mmCIF file of C-alpha atoms in Angstrom:
data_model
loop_
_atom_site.group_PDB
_atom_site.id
_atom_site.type_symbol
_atom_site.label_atom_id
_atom_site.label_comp_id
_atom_site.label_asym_id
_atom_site.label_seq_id
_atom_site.Cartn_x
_atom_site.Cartn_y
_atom_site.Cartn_z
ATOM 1 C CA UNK H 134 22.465 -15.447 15.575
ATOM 2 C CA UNK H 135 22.486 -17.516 18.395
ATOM 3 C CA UNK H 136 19.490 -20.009 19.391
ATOM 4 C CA UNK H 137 18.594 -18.164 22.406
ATOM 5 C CA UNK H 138 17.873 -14.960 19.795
ATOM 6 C CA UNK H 139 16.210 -17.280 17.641
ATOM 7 C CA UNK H 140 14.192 -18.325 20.371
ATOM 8 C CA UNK H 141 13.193 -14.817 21.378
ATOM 9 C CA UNK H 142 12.214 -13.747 18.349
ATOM 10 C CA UNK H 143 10.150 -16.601 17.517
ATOM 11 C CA UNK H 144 8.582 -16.215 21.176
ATOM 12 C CA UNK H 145 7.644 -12.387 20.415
ATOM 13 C CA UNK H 146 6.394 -12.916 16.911
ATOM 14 C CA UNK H 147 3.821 -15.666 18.201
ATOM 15 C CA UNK H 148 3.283 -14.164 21.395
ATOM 16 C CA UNK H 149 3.201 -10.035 21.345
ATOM 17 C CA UNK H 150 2.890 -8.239 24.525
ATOM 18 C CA UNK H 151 -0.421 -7.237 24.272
ATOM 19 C CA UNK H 152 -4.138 -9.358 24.338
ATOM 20 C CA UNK H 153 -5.104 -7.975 21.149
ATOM 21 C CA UNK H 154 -1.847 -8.449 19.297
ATOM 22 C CA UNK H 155 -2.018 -12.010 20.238
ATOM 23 C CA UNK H 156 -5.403 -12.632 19.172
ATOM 24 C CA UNK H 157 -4.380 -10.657 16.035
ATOM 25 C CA UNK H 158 -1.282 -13.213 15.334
ATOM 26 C CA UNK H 159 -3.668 -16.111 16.057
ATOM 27 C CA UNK H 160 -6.345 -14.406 13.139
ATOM 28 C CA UNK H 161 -3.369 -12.912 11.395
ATOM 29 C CA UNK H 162 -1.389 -16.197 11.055
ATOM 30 C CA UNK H 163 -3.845 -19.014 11.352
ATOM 31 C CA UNK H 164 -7.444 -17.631 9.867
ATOM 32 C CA UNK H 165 -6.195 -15.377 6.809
ATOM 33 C CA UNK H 166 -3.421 -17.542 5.916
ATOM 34 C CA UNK H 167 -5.834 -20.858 5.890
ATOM 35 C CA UNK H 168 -8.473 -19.077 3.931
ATOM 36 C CA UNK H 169 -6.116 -17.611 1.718
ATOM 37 C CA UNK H 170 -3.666 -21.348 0.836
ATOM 38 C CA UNK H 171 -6.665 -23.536 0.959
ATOM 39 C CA UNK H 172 -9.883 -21.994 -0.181
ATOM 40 C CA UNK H 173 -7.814 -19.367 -2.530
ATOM 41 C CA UNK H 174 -6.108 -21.801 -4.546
ATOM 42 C CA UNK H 175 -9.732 -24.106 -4.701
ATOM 43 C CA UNK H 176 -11.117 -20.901 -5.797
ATOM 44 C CA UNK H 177 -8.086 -19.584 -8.446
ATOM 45 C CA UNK H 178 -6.219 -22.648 -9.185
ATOM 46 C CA UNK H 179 -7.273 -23.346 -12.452
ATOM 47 C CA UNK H 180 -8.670 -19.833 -13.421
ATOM 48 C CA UNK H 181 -5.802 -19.731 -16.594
ATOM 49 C CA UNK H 182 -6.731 -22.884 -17.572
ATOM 50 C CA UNK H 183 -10.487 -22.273 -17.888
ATOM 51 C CA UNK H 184 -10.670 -18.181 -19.167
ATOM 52 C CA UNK H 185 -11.939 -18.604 -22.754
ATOM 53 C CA UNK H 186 -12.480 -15.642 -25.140
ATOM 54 C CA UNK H 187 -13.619 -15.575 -28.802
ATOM 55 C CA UNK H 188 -12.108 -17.271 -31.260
ATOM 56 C CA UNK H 189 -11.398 -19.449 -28.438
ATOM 57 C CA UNK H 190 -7.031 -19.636 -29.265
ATOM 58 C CA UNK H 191 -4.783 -20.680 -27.130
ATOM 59 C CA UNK H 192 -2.893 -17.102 -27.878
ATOM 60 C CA UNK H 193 -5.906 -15.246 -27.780
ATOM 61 C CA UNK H 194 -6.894 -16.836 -24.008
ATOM 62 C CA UNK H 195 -3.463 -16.118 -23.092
ATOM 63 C CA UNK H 196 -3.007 -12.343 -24.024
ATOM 64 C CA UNK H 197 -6.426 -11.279 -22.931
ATOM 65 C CA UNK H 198 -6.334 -13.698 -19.340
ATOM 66 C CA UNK H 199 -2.835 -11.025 -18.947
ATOM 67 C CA UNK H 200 -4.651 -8.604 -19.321
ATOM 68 C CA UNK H 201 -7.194 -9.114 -17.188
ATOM 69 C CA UNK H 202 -5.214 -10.264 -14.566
ATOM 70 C CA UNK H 203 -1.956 -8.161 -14.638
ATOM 71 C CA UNK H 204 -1.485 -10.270 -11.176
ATOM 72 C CA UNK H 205 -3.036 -13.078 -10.201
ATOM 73 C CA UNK H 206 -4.923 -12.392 -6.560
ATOM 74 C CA UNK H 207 -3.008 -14.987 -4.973
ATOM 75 C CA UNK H 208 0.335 -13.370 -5.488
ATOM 76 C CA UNK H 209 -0.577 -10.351 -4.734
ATOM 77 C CA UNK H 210 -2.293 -11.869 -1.421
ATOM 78 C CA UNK H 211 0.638 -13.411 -0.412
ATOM 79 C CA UNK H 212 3.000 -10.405 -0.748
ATOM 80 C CA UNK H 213 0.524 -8.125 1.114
ATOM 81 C CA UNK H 214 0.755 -11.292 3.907
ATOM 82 C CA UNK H 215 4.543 -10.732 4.023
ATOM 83 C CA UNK H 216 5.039 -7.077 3.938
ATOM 84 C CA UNK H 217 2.087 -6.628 6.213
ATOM 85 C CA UNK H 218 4.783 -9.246 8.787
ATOM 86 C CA UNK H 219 7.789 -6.833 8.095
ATOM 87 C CA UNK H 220 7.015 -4.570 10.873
ATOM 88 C CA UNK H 221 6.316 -6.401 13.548
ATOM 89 C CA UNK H 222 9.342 -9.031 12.375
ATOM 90 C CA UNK H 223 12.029 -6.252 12.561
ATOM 91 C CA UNK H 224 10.608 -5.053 15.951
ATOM 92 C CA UNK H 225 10.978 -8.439 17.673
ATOM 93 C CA UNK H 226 14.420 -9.136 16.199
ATOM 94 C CA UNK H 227 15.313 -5.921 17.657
ATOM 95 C CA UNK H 228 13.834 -7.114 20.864
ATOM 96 C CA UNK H 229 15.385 -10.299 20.854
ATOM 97 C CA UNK H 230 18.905 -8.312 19.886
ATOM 98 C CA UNK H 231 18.446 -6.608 22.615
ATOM 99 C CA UNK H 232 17.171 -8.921 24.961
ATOM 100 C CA UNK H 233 14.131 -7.265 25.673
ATOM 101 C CA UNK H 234 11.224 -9.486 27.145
ATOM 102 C CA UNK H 235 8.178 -9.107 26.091
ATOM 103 C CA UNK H 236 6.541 -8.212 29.645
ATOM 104 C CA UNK H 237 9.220 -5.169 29.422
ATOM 105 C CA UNK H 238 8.377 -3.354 26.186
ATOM 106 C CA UNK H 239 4.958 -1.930 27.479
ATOM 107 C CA UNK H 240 6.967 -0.635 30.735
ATOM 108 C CA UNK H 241 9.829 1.768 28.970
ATOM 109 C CA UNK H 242 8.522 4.599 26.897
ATOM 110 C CA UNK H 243 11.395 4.178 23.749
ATOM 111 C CA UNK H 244 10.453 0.341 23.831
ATOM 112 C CA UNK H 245 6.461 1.178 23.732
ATOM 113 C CA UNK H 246 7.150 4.078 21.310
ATOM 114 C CA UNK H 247 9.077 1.389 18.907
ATOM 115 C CA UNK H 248 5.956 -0.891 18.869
ATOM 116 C CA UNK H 249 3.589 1.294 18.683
ATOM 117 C CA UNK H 250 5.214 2.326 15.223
ATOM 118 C CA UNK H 251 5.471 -0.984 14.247
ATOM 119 C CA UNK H 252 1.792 -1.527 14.659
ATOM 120 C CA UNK H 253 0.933 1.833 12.951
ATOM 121 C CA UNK H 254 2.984 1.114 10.112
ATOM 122 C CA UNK H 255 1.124 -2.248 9.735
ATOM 123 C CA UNK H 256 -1.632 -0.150 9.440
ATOM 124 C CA UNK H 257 -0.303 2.151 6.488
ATOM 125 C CA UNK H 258 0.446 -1.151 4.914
ATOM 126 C CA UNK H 259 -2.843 -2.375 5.317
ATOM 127 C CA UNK H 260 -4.662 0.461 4.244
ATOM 128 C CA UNK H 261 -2.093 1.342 0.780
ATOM 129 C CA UNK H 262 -2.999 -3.156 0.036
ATOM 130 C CA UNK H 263 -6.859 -1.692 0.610
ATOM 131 C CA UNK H 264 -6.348 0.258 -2.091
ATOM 132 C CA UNK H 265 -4.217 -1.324 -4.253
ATOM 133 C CA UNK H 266 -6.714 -3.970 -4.550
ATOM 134 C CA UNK H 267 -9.259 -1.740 -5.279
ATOM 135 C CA UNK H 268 -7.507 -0.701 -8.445
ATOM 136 C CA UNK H 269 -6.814 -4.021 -9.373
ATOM 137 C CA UNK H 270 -9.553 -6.252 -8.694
ATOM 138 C CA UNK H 271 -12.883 -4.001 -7.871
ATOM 139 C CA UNK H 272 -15.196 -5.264 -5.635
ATOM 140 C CA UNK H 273 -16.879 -7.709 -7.987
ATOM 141 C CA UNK H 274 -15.542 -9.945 -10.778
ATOM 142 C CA UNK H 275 -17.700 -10.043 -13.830
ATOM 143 C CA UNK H 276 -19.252 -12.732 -16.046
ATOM 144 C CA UNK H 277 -17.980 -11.190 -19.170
ATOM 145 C CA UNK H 278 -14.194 -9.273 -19.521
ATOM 146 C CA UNK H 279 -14.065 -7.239 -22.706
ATOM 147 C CA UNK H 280 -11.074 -7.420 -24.072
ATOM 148 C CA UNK H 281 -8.876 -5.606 -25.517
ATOM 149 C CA UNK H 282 -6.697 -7.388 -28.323
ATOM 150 C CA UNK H 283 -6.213 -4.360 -31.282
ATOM 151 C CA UNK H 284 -2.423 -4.997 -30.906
ATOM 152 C CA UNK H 285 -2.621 -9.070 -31.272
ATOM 153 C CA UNK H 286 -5.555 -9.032 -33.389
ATOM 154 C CA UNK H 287 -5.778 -7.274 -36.585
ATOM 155 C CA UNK H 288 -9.578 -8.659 -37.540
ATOM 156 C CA UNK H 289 -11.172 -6.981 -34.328
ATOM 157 C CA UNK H 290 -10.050 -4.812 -31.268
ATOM 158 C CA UNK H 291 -12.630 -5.974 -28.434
ATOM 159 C CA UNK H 292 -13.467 -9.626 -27.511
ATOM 160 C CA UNK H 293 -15.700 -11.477 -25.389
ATOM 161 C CA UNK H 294 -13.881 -13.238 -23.006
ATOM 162 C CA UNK H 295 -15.701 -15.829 -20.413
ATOM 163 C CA UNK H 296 -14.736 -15.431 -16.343
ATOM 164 C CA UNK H 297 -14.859 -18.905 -14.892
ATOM 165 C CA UNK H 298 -16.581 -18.999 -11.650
ATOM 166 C CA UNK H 299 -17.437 -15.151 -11.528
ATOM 167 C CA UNK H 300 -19.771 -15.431 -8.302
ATOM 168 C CA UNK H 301 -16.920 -17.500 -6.161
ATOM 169 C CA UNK H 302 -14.461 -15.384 -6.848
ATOM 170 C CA UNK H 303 -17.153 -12.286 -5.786
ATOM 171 C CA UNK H 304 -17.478 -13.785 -2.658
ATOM 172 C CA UNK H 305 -13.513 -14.537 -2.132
ATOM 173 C CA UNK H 306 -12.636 -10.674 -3.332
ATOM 174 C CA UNK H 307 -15.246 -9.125 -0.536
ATOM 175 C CA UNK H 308 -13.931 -12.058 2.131
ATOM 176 C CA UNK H 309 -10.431 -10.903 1.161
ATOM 177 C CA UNK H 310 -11.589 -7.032 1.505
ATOM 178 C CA UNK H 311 -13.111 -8.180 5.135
ATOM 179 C CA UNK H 312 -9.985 -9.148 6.759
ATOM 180 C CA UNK H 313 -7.993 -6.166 5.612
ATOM 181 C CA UNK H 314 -10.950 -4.128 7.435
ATOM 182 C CA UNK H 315 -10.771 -6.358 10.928
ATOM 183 C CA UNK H 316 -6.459 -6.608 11.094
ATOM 184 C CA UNK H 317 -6.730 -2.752 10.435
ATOM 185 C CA UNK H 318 -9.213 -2.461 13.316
ATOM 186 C CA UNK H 319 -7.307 -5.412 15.174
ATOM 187 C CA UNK H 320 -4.480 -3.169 15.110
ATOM 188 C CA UNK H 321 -5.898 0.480 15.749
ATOM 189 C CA UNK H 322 -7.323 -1.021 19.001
ATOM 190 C CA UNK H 323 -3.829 -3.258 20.085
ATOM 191 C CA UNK H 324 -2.903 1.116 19.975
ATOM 192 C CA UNK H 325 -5.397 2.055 21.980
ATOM 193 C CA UNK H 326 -4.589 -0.924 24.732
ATOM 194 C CA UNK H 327 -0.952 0.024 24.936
ATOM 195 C CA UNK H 328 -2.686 3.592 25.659
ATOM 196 C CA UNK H 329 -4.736 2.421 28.520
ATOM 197 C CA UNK H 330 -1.710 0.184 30.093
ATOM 198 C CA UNK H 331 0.681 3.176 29.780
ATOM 199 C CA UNK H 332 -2.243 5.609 31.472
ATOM 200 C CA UNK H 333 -2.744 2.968 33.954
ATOM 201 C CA UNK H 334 -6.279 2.283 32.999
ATOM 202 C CA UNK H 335 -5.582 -1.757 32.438
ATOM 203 C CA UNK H 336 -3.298 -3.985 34.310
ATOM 204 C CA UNK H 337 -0.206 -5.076 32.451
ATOM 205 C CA UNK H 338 0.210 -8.861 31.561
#
């Protein structure tokens, strides 16, 4: 790929043709991804380290910290980050394969069309992540995890198991839950001002 494609695409990913896509890649890319490297890994860091169960064993900590995290939030943060990006990557490195400028994919219909499924499938991505944290993390993190350790225990099958920091991470998981909701809506309205430009209701850029 040549530098003036590289160029293009980088151009299109941190500039997108609409107002509210670019104030969505300036939240997208700057806000989430700043409160997710920096305050997430203040917040999780050491979480391993500090989960304590009884008999407080190093094996014991271990199998019942797997268990109750089957992935740790940051992971699973920073995958929904990058598959959330797919979309709109592929679109501008079709753009810049095509050497479509960005002031020209609101004006032909195939162009708009492409984009507009780009940002809707952002959407579906958003809203299956919704979910999928749901099932995985709640909306609240408890003081106490029971614990199930009947297969690596033989003495007992529940345990009390201590969750460092339960109210921080609270506040992170419901943060975390918040941005999902304002990219979806970031993104359902970028929809609805291709709509207006393409009805002629707002000037194009």
């Amino acid at each position: 790929m040549s530098p003036n494609y590289i160029r293009s695409f980088s151009e299109g990913c941190l500039r997108p043709p609409t107002v509210i896509g670019q104030f969505h890649t300036l939240f997208f890319g700057s806000i989430r991804m700043f409160f997710l490297g920096v305050l997430g890994f203040a917040v999780y860091g050491n979480e391993a380290l500090h989960f304590s169960c009884d008999p407080d064993k190093r094996e014991v900590n271990l199998f019942c910290y797997n268990q109750f995290r089957p992935i740790t939030p940051q992971v699973f943060w920073a995958l929904q980050l990058v598959i959330v990006l797919v979309p709109g990557a592929f679109f501008h490195l079709y753009a810049a394969c095509k050497s479509i400028k960005q002031e020209d994919i609101l004006q032909k219909s195939s162009y708009t069309g492409f984009y507009i499924f780009s940002v809707f499938l952002r959407i579906v991505l958003e809203v299956a992540a919704f979910w999928l944290q749901i099932q995985l993390f709640g909306f609240k993190v408890n003081a106490i995890y029971m614990c199930d350790v009947g297969a690596f225990e033989k003495k007992f099958n529940v345990t009390r198991c201590m969750v460092p920091e339960h109210f921080e991470k609270t506040i992170f998981l419901i943060a975390m839950y918040t941005f999902t909701v304002i990219t979806v809506i970031l993104c359902v309205a970028e929809i609805f001002e291709i709509s207006c430009r393409r009805l002629g209701l707002l000037k194009t850029q």
